[in-house]
Coordinates of C-alpha atoms in Angstrom, one line a residue:
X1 CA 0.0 0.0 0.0
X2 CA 2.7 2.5 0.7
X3 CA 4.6 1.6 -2.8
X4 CA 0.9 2.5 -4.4
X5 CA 0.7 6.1 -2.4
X6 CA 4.5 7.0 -3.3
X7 CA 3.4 6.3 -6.7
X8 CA 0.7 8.3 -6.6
X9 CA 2.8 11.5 -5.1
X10 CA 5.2 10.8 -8.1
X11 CA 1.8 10.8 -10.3
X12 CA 0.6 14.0 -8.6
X13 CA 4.0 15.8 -8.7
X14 CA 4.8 14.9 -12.2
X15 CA 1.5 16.4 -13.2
X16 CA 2.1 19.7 -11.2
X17 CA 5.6 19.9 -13.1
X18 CA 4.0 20.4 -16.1
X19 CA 1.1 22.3 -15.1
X20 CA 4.0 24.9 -13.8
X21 CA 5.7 24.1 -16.8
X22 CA 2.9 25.2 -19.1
X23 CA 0.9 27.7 -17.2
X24 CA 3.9 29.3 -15.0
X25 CA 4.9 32.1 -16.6
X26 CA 1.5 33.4 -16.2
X27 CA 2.2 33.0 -12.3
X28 CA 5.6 35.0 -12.7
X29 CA 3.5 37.8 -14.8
X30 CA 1.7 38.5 -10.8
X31 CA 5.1 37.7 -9.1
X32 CA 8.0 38.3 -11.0
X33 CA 10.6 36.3 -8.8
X34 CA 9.0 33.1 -9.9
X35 CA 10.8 33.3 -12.7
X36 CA 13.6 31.9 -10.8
X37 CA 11.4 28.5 -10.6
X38 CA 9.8 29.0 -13.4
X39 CA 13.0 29.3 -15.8
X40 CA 14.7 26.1 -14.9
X41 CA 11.4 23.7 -15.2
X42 CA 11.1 25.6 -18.5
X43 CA 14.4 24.5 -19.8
X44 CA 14.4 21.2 -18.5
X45 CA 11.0 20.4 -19.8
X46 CA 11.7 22.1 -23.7
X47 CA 14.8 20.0 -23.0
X48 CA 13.5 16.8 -22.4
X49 CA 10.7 16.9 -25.5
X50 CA 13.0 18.2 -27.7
X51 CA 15.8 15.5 -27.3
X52 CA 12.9 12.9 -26.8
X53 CA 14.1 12.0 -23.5
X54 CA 12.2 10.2 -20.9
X55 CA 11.4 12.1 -17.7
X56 CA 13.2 10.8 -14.6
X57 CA 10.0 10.5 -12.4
X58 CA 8.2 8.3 -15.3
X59 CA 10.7 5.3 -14.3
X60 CA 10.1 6.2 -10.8
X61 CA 6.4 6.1 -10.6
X62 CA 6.8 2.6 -12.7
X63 CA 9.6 1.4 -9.8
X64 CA 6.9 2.1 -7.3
X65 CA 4.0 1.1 -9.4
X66 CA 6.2 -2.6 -9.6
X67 CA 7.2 -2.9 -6.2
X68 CA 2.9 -2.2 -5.2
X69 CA 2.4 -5.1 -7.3
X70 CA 1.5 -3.4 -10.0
X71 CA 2.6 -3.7 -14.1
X72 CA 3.9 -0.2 -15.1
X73 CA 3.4 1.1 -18.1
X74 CA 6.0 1.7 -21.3
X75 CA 6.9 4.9 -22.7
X76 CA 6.5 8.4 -20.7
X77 CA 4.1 10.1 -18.7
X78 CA 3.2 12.1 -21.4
X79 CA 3.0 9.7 -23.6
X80 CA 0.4 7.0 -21.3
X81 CA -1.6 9.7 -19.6
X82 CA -2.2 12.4 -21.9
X83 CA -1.0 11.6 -25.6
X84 CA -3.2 8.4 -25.3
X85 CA -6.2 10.7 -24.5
X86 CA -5.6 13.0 -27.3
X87 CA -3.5 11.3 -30.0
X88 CA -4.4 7.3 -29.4
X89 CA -1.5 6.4 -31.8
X90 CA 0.9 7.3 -28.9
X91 CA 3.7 9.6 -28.5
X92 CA 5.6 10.2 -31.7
X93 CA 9.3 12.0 -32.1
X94 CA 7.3 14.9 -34.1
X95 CA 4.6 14.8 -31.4
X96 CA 7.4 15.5 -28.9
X97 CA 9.3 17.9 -30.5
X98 CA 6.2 20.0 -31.4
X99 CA 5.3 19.8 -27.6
X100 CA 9.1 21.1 -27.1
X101 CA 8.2 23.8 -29.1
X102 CA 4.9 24.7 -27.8
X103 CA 6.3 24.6 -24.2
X104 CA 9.1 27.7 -25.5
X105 CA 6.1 29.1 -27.7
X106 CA 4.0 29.5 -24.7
X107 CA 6.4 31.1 -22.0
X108 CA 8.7 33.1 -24.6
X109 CA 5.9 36.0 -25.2
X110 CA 5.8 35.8 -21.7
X111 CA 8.9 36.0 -20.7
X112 CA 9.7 38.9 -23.7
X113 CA 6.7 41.0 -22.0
X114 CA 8.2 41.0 -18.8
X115 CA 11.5 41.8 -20.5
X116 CA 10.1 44.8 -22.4
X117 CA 8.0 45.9 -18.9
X118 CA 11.6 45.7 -16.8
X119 CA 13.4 47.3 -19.6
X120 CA 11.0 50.7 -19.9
X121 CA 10.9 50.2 -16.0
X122 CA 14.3 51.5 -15.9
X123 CA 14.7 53.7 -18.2
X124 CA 11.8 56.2 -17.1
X125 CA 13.3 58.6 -14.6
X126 CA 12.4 58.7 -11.0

């Protein structure tokens, strides 16, 4: 029973990871130091999609998922929890690197705003 609940934390944190992932940057448009969080995840995620690697928590949550008693399941999270839902074919290489893409496409106009805000911050007198 405990494997199954660790599993399920993995589950829950690796779905917050990309929820922070996608929809961060409109957090660090209220608070600005976010960015700091928000940056890295960024990276890592547009990283991961783009070089179609497999995140580390996916062969954790199947680790746990095995030693529960459980079969876990093949590819990534992406790939079993939401791909499946929208694209029942599975996760393809141009499926992943357009979601690389979409993760920069979403947080760079983001991320430029602030830019632009900061940079005519400083140069009004005062």
């Amino acid at each position: 029973m405990g494997y199954h609940i660790a599993a399920e934390a993995v589950l829950i944190l690796h779905l917050a990871f990309i929820l922070f992932v996608v929809l961060g940057g409109l957090a660090v448009l209220r608070w600005p130091r976010l960015a700091w969080w928000h940056l890295p995840t960024v990276a890592w995620a547009a990283a991961l999609e783009l070089n179609g690697w497999i995140c580390p928590l996916t062969p954790l949550e199947n680790a746990l998922l095995r030693a529960a008693g459980e079969s876990g399941y093949a590819g990534g999270f992406i790939e079993h929890y939401l791909i499946a839902v929208i694209y029942p074919a599975g996760l393809t290489p141009a499926i992943q690197l357009w979601l690389g893409i979409a993760v920069l496409a979403i947080n760079l106009p983001i991320y430029g705003y602030l830019l632009l805000r900061r940079l005519s911050g400083a140069r009004r007198p005062g």
